[in-house]
Coordinates of C-alpha atoms and ligand atoms in Angstrom, one line a residue:
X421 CA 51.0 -36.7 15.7
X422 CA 49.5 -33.7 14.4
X423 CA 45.9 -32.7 14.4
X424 CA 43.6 -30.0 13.1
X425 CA 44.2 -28.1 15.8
X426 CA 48.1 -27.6 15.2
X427 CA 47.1 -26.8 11.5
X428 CA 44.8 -23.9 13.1
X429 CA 47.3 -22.8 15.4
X430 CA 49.8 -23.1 12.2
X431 CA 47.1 -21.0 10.7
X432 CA 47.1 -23.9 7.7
X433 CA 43.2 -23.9 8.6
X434 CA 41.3 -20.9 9.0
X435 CA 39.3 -20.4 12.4
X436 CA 37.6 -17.5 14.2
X437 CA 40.3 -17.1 16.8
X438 CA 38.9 -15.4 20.0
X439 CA 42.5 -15.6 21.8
X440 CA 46.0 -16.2 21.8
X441 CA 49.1 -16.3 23.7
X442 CA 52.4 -18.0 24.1
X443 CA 51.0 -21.1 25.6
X444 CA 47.6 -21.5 24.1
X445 CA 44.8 -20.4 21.3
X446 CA 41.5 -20.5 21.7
X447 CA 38.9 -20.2 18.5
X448 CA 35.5 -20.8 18.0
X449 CA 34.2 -24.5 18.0
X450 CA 33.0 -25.5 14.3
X451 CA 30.0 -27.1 15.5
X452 CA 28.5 -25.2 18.6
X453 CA 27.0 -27.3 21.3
X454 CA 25.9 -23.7 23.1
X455 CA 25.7 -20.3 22.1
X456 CA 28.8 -19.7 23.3
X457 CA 31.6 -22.8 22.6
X458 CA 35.1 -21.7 22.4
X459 CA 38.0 -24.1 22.6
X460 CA 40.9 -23.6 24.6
X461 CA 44.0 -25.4 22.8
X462 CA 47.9 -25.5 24.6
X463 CA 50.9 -24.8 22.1
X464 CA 52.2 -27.9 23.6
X465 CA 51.0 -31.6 22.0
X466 CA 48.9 -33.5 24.4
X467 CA 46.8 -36.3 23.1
X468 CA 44.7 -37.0 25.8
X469 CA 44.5 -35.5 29.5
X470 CA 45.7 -39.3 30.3
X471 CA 49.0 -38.1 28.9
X472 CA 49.5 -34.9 31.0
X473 CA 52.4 -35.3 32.8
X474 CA 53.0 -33.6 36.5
X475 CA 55.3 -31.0 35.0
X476 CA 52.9 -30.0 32.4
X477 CA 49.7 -30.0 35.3
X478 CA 50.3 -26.0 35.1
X479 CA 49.2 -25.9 31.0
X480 CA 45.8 -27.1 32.5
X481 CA 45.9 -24.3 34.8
X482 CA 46.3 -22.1 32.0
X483 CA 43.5 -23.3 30.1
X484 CA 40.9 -22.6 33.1
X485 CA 42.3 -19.2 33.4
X486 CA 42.3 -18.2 29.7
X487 CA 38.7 -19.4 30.1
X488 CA 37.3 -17.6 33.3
X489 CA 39.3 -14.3 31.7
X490 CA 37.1 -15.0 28.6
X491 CA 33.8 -15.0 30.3
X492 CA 34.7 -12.1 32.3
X493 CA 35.7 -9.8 28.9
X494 CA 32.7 -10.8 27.3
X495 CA 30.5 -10.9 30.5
X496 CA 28.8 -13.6 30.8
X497 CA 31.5 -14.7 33.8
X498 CA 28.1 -13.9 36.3
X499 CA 25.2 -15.9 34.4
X500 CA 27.6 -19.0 34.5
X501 CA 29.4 -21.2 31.7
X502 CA 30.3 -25.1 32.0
X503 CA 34.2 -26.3 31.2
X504 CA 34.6 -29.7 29.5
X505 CA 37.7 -31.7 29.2
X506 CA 36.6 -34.9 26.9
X507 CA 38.9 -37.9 27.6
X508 CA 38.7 -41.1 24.7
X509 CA 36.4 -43.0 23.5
X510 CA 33.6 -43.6 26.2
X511 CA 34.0 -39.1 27.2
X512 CA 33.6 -38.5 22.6
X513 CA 37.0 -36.9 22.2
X514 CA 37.8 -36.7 18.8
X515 CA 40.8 -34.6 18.1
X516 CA 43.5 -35.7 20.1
X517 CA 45.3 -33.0 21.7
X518 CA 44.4 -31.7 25.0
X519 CA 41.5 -28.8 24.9
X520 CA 39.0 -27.1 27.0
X521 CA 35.5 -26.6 26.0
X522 CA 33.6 -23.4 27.4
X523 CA 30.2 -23.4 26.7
X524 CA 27.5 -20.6 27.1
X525 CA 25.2 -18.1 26.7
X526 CA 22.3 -19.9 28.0
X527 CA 21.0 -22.1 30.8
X528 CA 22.8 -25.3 29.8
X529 CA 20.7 -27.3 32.0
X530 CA 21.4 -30.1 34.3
X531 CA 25.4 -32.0 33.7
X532 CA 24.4 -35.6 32.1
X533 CA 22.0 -38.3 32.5
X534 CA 22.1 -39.9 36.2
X535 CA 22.9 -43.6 36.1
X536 CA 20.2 -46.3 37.6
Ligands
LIG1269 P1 36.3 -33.4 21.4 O1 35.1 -34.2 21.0 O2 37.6 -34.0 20.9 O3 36.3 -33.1 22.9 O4 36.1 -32.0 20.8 C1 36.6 -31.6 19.5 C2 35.8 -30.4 19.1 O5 36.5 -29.8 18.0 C3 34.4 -30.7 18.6 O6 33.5 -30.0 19.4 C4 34.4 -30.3 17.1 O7 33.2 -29.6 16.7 C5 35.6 -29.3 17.1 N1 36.3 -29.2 15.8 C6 36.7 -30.3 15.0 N2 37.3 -29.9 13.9 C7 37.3 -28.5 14.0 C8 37.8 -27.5 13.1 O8 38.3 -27.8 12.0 N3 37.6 -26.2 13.5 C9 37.0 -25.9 14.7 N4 36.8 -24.6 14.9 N5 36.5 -26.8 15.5 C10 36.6 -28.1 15.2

């Protein structure tokens, strides 16, 4: 099934693309959650991180790295970002195909709400 994010990576749908390679784009979230949110898409479809299969386990690999290599270009790599892979419904994901969130550029505070 395709999603907005194949129509940006079919450039269909315009987006302020920070990166690209063979295996993945990454572009600028539409709706920042930080100062810094960047989205880090494979080329390969993936609904949902349930879906990965062993062989692809490397494209997630790829995602972190394309990630860290960001932070470190634009040097904020030190002061610290926070990766986010949403999974379905109860995690918010609403596009379905695999991506990596890196948010940053300012403390981002404590990772959820604790349960009781
Ligand atoms: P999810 O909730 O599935 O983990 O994250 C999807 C993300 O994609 C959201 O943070 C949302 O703001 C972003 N997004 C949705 N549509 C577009 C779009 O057309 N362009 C860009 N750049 N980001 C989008």
């Amino acid at each position: 099934m395709s999603t907005i994010f194949d129509r940006i990576i079919r450039r269909e749908v315009p987006a302020d693309i920070v990166y690209e390679d063979e295996q993945l784009i990454a572009f600028r979230d539409i709706a920042p959650q930080a100062p810094i949110h960047v989205l880090f898409v494979p080329k390969t479809p993936i609904a949902t991180l349930n879906d990965l299969t062993p062989e692809q386990a490397p494209i997630i690999g790829q995602l972190a790295l394309a990630a860290a290599d960001y932070a470190k270009r634009e040097g904020f790599a030190q002061a610290g970002y926070r990766t986010v892979i949403n999974c379905n419904g109860d995690a918010g994901q609403t596009v379905f195909q695999v991506h990596l969130h890196l948010l940053a550029g300012a403390p981002l505070g404590h990772f959820g709400t604790p349960i009781r």
